Coordinates of C-alpha atoms and ligand atoms in Angstrom, one line a residue:
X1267 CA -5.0 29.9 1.0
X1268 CA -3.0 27.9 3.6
X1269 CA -3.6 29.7 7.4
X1270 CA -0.8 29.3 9.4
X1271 CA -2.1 29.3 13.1
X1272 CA 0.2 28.1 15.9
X1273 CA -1.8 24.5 15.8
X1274 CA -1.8 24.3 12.3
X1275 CA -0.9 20.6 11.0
X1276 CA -0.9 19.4 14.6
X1277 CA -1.2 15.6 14.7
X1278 CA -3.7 14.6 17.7
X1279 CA -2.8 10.7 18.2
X1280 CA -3.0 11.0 22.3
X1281 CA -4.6 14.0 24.5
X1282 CA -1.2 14.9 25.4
X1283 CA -0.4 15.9 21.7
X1284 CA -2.2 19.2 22.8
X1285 CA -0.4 20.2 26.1
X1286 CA -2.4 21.6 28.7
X1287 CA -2.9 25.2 28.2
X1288 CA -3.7 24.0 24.7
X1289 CA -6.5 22.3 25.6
X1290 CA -8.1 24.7 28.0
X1291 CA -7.6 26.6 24.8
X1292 CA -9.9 24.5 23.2
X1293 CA -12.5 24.5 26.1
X1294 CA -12.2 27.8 26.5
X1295 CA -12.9 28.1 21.9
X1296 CA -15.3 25.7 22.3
X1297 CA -17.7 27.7 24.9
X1298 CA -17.3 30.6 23.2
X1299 CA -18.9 28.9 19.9
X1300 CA -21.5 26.8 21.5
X1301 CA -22.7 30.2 23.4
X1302 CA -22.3 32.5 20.2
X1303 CA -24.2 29.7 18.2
X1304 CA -26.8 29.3 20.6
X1305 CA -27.7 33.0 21.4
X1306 CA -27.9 33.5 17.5
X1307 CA -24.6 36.1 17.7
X1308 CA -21.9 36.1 15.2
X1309 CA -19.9 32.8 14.6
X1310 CA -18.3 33.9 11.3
X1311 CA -14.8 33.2 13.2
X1312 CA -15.1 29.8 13.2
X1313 CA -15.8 29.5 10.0
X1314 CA -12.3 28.8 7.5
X1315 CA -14.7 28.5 4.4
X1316 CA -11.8 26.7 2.1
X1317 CA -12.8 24.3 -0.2
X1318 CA -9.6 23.6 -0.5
X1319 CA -8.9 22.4 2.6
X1320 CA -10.4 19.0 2.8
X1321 CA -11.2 17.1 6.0
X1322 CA -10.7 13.2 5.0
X1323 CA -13.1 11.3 7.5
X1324 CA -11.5 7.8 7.7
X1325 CA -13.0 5.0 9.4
X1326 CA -11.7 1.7 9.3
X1327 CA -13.9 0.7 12.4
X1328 CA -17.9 1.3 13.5
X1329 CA -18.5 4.6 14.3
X1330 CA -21.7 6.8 14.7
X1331 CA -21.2 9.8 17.2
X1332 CA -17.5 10.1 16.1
X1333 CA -18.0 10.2 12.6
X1334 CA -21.1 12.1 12.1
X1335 CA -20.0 15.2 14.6
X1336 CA -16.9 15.4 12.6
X1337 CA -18.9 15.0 9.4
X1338 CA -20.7 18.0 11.0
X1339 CA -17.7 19.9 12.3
X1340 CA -16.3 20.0 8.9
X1341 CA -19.1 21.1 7.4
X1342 CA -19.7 24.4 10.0
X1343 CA -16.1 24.9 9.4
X1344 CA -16.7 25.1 5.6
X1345 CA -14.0 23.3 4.4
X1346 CA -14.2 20.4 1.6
X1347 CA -15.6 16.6 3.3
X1348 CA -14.5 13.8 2.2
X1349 CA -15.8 10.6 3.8
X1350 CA -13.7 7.6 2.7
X1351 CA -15.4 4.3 2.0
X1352 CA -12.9 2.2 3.8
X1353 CA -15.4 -1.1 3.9
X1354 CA -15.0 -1.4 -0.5
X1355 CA -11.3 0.0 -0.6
X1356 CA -7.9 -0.9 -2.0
X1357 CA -7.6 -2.5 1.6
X1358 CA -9.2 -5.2 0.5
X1359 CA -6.3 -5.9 -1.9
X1360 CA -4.0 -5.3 0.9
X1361 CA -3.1 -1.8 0.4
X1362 CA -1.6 0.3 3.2
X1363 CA -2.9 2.8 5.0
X1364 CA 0.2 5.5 4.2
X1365 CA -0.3 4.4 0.2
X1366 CA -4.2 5.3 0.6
X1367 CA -3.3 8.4 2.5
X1368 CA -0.6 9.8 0.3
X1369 CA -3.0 9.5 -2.7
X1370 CA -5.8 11.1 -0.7
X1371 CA -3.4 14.2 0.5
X1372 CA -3.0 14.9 -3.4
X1373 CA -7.1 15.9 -3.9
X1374 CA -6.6 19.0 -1.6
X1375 CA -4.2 21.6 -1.2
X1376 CA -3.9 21.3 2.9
X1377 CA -6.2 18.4 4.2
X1378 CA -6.9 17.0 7.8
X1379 CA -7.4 13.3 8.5
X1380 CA -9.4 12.0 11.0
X1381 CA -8.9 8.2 11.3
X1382 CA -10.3 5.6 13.6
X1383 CA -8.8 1.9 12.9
X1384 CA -7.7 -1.1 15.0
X1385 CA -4.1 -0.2 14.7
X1386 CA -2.9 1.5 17.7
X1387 CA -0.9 3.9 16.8
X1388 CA -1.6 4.9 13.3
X1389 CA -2.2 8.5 13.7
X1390 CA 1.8 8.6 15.1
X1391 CA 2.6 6.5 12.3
X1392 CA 1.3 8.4 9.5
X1393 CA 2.5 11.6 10.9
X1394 CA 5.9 10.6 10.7
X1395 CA 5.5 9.3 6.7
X1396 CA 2.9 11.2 5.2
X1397 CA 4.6 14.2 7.3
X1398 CA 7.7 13.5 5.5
X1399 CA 6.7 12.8 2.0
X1400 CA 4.2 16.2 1.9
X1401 CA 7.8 17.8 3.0
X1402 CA 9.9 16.7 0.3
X1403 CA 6.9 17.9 -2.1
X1404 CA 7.2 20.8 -0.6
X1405 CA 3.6 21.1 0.6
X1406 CA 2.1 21.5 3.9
X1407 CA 1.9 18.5 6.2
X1408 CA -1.7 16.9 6.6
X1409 CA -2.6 17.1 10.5
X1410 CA -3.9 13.5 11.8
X1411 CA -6.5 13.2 14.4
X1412 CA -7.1 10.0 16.5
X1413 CA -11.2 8.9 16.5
X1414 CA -10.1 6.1 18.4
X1415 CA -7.4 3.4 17.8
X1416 CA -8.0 -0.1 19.3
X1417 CA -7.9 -0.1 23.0
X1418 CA -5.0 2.8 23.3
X1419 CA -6.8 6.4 23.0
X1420 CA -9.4 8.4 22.0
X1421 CA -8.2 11.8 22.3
X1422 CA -10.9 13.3 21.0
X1423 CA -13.7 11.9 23.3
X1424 CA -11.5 13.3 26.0
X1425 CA -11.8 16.7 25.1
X1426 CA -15.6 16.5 25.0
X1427 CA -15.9 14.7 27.9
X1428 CA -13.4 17.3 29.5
X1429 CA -15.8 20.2 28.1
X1430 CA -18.6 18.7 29.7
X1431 CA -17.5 18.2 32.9
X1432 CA -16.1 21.6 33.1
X1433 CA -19.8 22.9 32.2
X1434 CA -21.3 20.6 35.2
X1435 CA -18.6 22.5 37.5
X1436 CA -19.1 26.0 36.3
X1437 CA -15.7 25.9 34.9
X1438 CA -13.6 25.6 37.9
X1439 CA -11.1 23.7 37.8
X1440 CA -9.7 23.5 41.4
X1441 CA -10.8 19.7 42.1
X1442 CA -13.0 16.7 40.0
X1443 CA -14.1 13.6 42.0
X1444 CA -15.4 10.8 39.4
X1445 CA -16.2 7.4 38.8
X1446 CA -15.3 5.6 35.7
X1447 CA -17.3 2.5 35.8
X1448 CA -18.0 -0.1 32.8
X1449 CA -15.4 -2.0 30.8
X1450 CA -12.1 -0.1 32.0
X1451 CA -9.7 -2.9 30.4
X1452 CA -10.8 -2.1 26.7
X1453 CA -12.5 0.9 26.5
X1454 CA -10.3 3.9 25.1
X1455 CA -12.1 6.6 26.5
X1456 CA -11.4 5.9 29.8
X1457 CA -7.6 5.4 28.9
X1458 CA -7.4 8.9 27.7
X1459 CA -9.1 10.1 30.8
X1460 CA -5.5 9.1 32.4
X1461 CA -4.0 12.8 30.8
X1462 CA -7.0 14.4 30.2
X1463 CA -7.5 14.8 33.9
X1464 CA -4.3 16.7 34.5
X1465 CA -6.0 20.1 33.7
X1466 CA -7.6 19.8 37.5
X1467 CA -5.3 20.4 40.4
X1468 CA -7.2 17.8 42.7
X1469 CA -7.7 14.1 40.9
X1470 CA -10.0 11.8 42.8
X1471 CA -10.7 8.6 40.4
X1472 CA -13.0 5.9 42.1
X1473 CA -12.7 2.7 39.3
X1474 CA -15.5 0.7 39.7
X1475 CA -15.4 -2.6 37.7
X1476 CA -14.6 -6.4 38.4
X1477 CA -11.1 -7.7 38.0
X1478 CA -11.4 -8.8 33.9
X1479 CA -12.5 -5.8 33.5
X1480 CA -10.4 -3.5 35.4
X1481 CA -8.0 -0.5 34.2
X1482 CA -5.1 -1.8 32.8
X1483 CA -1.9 -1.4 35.6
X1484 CA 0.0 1.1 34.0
X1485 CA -2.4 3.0 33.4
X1486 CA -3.5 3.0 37.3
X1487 CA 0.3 3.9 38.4
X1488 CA 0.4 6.5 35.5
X1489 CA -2.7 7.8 37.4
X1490 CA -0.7 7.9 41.0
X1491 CA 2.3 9.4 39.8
X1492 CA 0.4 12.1 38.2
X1493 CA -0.4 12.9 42.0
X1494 CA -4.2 11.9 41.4
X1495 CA -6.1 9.4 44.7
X1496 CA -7.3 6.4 42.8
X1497 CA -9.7 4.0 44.7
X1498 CA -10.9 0.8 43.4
X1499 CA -13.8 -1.1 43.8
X1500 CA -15.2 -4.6 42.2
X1501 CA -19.1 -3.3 41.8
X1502 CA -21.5 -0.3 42.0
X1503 CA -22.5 -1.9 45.0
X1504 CA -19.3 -2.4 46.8
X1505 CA -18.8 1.6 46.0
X1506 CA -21.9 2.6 47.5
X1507 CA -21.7 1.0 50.0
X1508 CA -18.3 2.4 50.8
X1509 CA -19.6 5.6 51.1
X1510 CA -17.5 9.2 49.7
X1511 CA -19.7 8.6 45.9
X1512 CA -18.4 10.9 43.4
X1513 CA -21.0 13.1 41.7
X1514 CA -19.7 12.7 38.6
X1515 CA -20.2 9.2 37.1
X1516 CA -18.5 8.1 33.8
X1517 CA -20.1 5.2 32.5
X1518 CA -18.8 2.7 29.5
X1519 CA -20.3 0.1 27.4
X1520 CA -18.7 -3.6 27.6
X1521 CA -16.5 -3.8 24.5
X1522 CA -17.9 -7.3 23.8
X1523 CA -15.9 -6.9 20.1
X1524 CA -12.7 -6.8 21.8
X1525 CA -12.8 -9.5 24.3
X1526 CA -11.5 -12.7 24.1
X1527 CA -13.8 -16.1 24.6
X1528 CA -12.7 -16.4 28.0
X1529 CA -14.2 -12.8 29.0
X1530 CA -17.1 -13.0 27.0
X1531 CA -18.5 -15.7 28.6
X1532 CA -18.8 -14.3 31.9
X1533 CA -19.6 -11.2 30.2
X1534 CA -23.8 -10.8 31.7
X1535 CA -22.4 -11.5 35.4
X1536 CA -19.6 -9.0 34.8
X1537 CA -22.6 -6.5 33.2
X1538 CA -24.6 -7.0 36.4
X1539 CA -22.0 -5.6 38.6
X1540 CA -22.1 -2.5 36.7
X1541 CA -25.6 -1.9 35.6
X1542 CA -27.2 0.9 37.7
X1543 CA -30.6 0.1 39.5
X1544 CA -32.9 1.8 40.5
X1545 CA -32.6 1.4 44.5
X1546 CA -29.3 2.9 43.9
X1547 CA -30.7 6.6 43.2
X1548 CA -30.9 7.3 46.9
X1549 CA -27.3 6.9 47.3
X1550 CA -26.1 9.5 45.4
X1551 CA -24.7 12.8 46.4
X1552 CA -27.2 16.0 45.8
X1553 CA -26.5 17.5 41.7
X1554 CA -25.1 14.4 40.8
X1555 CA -24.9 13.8 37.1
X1556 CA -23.8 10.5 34.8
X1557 CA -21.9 10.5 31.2
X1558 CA -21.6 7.5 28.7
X1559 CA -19.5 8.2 25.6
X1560 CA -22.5 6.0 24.1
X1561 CA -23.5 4.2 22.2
X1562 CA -25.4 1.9 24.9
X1563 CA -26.8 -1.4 25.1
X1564 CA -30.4 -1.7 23.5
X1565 CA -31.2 -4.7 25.6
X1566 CA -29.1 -4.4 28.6
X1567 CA -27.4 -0.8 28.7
X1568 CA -25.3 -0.1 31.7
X1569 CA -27.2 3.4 32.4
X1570 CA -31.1 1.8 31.4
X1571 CA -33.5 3.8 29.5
X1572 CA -35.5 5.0 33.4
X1573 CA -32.6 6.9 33.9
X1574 CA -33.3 9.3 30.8
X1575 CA -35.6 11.4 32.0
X1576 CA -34.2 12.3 35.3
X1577 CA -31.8 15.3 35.9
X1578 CA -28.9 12.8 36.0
X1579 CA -28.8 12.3 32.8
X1580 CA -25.6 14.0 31.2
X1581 CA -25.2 11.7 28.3
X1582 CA -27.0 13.5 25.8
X1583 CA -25.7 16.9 26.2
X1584 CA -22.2 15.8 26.2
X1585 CA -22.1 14.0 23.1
X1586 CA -23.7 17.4 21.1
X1587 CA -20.4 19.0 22.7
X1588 CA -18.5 16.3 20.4
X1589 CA -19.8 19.4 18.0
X1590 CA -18.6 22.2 19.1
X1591 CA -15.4 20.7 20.6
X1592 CA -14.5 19.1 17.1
X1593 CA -15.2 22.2 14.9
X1594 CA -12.6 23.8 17.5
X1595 CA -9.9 21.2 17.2
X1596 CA -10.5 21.2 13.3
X1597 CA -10.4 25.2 13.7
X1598 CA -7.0 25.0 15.0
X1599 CA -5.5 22.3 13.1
X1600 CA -6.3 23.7 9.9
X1601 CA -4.6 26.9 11.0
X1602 CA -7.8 29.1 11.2
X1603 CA -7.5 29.3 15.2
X1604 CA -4.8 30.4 17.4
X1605 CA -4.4 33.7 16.7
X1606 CA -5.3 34.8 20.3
X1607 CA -3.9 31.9 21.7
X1608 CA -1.2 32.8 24.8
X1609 CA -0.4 30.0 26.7
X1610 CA 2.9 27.9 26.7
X1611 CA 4.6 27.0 23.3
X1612 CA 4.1 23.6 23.1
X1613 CA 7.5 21.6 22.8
X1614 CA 7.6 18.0 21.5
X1615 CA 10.1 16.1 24.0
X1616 CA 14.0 16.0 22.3
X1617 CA 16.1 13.4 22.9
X1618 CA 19.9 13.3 23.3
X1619 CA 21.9 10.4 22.8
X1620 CA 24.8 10.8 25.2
X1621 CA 24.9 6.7 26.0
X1622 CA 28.6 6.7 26.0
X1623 CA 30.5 8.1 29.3
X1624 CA 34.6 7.4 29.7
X1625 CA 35.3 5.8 32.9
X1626 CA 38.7 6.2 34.8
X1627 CA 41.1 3.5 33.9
X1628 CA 42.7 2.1 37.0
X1629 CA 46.3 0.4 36.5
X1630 CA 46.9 -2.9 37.6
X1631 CA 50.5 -4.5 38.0
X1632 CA 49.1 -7.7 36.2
X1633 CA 47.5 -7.8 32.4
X1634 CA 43.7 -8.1 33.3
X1635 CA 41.7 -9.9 30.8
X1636 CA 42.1 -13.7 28.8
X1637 CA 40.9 -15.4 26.1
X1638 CA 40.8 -18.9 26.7
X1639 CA 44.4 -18.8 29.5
X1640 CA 46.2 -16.2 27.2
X1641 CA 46.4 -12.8 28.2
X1642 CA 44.4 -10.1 25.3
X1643 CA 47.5 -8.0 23.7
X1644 CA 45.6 -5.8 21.7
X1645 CA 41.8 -5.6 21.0
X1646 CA 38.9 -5.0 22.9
X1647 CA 36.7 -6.7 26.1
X1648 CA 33.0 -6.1 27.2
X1649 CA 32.6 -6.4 30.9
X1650 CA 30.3 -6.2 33.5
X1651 CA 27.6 -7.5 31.1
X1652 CA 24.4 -7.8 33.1
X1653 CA 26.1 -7.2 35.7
X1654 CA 24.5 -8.3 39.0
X1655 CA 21.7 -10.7 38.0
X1656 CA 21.0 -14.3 37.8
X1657 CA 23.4 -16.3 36.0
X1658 CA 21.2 -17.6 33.9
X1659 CA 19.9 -14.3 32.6
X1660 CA 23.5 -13.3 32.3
X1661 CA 24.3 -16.0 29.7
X1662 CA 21.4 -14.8 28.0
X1663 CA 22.8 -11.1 27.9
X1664 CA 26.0 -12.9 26.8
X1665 CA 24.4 -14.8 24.7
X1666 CA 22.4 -12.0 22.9
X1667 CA 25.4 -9.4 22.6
X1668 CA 27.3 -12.2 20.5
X1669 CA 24.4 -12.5 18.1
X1670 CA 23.2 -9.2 17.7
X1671 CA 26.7 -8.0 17.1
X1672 CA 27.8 -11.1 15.0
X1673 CA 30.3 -11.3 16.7
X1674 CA 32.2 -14.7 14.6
X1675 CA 35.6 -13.5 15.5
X1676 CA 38.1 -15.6 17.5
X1677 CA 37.0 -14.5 21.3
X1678 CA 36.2 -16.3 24.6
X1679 CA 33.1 -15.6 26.7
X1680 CA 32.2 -16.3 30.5
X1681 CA 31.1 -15.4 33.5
X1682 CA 32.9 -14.5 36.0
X1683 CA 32.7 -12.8 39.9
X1684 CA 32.6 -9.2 40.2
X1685 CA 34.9 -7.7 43.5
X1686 CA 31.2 -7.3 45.1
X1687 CA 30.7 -11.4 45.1
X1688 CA 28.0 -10.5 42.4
X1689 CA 28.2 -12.3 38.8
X1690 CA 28.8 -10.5 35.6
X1691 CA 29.6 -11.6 31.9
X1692 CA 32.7 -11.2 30.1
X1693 CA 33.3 -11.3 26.4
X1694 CA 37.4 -11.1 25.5
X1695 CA 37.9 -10.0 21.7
X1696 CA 41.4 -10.0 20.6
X1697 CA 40.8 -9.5 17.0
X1698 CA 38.5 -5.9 17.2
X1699 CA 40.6 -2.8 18.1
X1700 CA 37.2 -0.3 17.4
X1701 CA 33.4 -0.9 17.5
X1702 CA 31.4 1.7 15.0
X1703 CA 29.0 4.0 16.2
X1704 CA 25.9 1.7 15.2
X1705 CA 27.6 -1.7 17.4
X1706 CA 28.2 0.9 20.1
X1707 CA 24.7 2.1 20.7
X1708 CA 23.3 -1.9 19.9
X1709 CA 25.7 -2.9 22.9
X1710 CA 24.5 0.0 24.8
X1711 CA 20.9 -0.9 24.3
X1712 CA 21.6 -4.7 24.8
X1713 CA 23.7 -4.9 27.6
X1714 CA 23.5 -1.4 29.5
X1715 CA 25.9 -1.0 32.1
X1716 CA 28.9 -2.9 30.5
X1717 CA 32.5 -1.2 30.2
X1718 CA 34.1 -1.2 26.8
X1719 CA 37.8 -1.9 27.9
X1720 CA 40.4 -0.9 24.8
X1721 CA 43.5 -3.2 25.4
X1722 CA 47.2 -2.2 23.8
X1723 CA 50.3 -3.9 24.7
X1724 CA 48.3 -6.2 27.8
X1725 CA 46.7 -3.1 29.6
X1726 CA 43.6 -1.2 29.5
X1727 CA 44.2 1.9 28.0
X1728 CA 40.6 3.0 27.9
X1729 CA 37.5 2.3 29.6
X1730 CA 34.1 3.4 28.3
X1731 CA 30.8 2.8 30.6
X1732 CA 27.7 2.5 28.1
X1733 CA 24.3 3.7 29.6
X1734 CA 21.0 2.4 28.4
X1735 CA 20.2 4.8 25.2
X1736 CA 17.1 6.7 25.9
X1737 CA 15.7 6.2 22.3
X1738 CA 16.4 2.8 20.7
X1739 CA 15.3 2.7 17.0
X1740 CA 16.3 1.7 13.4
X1741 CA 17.7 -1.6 14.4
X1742 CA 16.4 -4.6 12.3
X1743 CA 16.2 -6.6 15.7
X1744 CA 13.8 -5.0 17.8
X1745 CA 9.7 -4.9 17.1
X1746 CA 6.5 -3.9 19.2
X1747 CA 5.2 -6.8 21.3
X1748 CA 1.4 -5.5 21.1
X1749 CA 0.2 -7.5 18.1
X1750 CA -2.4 -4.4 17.7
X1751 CA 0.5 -1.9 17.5
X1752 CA 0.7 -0.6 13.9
X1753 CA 4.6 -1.0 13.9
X1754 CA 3.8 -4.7 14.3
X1755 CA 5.2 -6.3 11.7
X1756 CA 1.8 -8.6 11.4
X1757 CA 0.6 -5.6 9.6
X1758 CA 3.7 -4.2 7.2
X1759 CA 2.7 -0.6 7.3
X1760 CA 6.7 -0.2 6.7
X1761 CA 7.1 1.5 9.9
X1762 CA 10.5 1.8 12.1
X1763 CA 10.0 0.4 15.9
X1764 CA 11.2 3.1 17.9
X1765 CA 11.1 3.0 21.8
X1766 CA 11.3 5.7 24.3
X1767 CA 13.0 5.1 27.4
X1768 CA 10.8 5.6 30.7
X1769 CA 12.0 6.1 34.0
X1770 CA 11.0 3.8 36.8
X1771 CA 8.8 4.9 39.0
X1772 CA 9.0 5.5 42.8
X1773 CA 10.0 2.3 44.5
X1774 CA 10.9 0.1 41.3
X1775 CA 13.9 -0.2 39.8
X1776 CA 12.7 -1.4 36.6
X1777 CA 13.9 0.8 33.4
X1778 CA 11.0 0.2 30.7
X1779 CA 10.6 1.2 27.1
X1780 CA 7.4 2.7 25.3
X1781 CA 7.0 2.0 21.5
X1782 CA 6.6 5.6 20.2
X1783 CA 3.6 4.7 18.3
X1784 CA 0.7 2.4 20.5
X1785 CA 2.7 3.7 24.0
X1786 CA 3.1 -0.2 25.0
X1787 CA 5.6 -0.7 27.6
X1788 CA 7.8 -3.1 27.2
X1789 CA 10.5 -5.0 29.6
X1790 CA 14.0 -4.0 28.0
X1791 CA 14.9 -7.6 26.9
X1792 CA 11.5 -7.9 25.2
X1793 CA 12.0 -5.1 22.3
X1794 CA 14.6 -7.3 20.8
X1795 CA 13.6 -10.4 18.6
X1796 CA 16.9 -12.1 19.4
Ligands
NCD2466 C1 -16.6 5.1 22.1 C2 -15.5 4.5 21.3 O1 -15.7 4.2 20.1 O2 -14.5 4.2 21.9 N1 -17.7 5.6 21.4 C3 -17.6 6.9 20.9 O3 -16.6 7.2 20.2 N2 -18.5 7.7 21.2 C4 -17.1 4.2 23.2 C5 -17.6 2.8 22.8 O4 -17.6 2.4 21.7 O5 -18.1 2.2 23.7

């Protein structure tokens, strides 16, 4: 029987696939469980016991905790568990991961996949082709849940670490002063912390790591724009010492897998800085408690093994939430729970392409544009390409229009001075009297800001401004710069680049674009491969 809850086939690639109410949904689930199942009561409504729903447990990379609570989830939930061998598979013979998956989805009527893999991305990925292909067969789509992808996200670790900071503060949710401290460059946990913070009203993030190591910029402004204070500091010492400690302490593990050469030599000094000591107890603020999404060091963990025994230690009760908080999210993507659910309707963001705008013609006593000396008759001229920037990078604009449009028509080029004393680049074409739809939104995306002038009989007769699209997609020119990202075509998982436009933020003027499917942002000039 297929349930049909309000979460039900919910992909989970990034904690804000589950908007906010959502997820104190889940907290709010997930306590009810863990106190139900611990006082013995009745937990029979968290239980979807359908052996025909099957829970596919995919894991491309190393994985304990992850694994084995959703191993367990699964298993409370009653549902059919499949855990994939992904070590001995059809990989090996360079299968991809949306062939494997489509044969998987077959075995089960309704099925869940839980994947953790290098590619960033791939949960976002497969929802889009899997999501399709169960459509067109008419069956339910498969929900995808991200156990980690590469440096990006673990969604999933967010909500338990979410769960189990709300427990330390007695579920109020008014204000939350921590410090993430450890690798903040490659670890994903503390990436999704960036969202999975927003359910407080008062953000106080103290980062405590050395340079190399240190949260990855964006990630830091996302932080500021979301309102929250962000210090920094290069060492536990340094942040003691500066007084204002947090009493909630998030520590991570170096990710020596993921650094380069260059990193990993320096990597014991770097560990020093963040190993706590013990003539650092004294320092910290009354009730204070520490988290590690673990697994830690055997030699030369960054919390050491004195620390285990003292009230501090938060570790191990947090990752038993991974439990209950992952039977919840498996409860509501299979459809089971919801039913009581009454917060906001969650609405995936829609995009309109209005990148075209008419723009007044003015009329001029003289024929305005050339090619070569001659006056155009008839046809069409893009102006004001790149309008205001270095002539160089104007030539390049210029430069990159022509090829991208192959344009091999008789036409002139230049660039010229706008009535501001500003440069812009001009490109005459007598020959063209209409650009198609597809051209139009290529230019628009190439060179944004230009005018589209339509010429007949010497004068401009219309005058179109294009605006930078806000989604730019199914063009064979354009690909994810993050050679991780699984739209990379390194990897030929088949998948379309898409990229989401993103406002600057206060002060810059910068427009950037996200690839839909690792979230990299990328300058506009650098989606294109031309
Ligand atoms: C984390 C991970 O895999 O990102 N572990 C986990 O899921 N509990 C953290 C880590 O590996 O350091």
């Amino acid at each position: 029987m297929v349930r049909n809850g309000p979460f039900k086939g919910r992909t989970v690639a990034v904690v804000n696939d589950l908007g906010a109410d959502e997820q104190l949904y889940l907290y709010r689930k997930a306590r009810e469980l863990k106190e139900a199942a611990l006082a013995g009561r009745d937990v029979s409504g968290f239980r979807l016991d359908e052996r025909d729903y099957q829970v596919y447990l995919i894991f491309m990379d190393d994985s304990t905790r992850t694994r084995e609570s959703f191993r367990n989830a699964a298993g409370f939930l009653g549902s059919r568990v499949n855990v994939f061998d992904a070590a001995t598979s059809s990989f090996n013979k360079n299968e991809s991961i949306a062939d494997t998956i489509k044969m998987l989805a077959g075995y089960a009527e309704d099925s869940a996949f839980v994947i953790r893999s290098k590619l960033e991305g791939v949960c976002r990925g497969l929802e889009g082709t899997i999501g399709r292909f169960a459509e067109q067969a008419g069956r339910p789509r498969p929900a995808f849940v991200n156990a980690g992808d590469g440096k990006h996200e673990h969604p999933t670790q967010e909500f338990l670490d979410e769960f189990s900071f709300l427990e330390q503060l007695d579920w109020k949710r008014d204000r939350i002063h921590l410090a993430l401290t450890g690798d903040l460059y490659h670890g994903r946990t503390v990436h999704s912390k960036v969202d999975g913070l927003g359910i407080y009203k008062e953000v106080t993030v103290d980062l405590v790591a050395p340079e190399l190591l240190g949260m990855p910029a964006h990630y830091v402004e996302k932080m500021r724009r979301k309102g929250y204070e962000v210090r920094l500091y290069e060492s536990i010492d340094e942040y003691l010492a500066a007084g204002k400690v947090a009493p909630i302490w998030y520590f991570t593990r170096l990710q020596l897998e993921r650094m380069g050469d260059a990193v990993l030599e320096k990597a014991d000094s770097l560990r020093g800085a963040l190993t706590f000591r013990r003539d650092q107890l004294g320092r910290l603020p009354e009730g204070a408690r520490f988290y590690h999404p673990l697994p830690r060091d055997r030699a030369k963990p960054t919390n050491p093994q004195f620390l285990d025994e003292l009230p501090l230690n938060g570790w191990d009760a947090q990752s038993a939430n991974g439990y209950w908080t992952r039977i919840v999210l498996l409860g509501m993507v299979s459809g089971l729970l919801g039913a009581d659910y009454q917060g906001a309707r969650y609405a995936p963001e829609s995009y309109e392409d209005d990148f075209v705008k008419e723009a007044p013609v003015e009329l001029h006593s003289k024929p305005e544009y050339k090619v070569g000396i001659k006056p155009v008759e008839e046809g069409i001229v893009i102006d004001h390409i790149a309008s205001g920037r270095p002539i160089g990078e104007i030539w390049d604009y210029v430069d990159a229009a022509r090829r991208i449009l192959s344009l091999n028509v008789r036409s002139s080029h230049g660039v010229y001075h706008t009535n501001s004393g500003d440069f812009k680049g001009i490109i005459s074409l007598p020959d063209v009297t209409s650009f198609g739809e597809r051209d139009l939104k290529k230019l628009a995306a190439i060179a944004p800001g230009c005018t589209l002038n339509l010429i007949r009989g010497h004068r401009v007769v219309k005058k179109y401004r294009l605006q930078m699209p806000p989604r730019i997609y199914s063009f064979d020119e354009i690909s994810c710069k993050n050679p991780a990202c699984v739209s990379a075509p390194a990897h030929q998982e088949g998948l379309s680049p898409e990229f989401l436009r993103k406002a600057p933020a206060a002060g810059e003027s910068a427009t950037t674009f996200v690839c839909k499917y690792c979230e990299k942002e990328h300058a506009f000039r650098e989606i294109w491969d031309v």
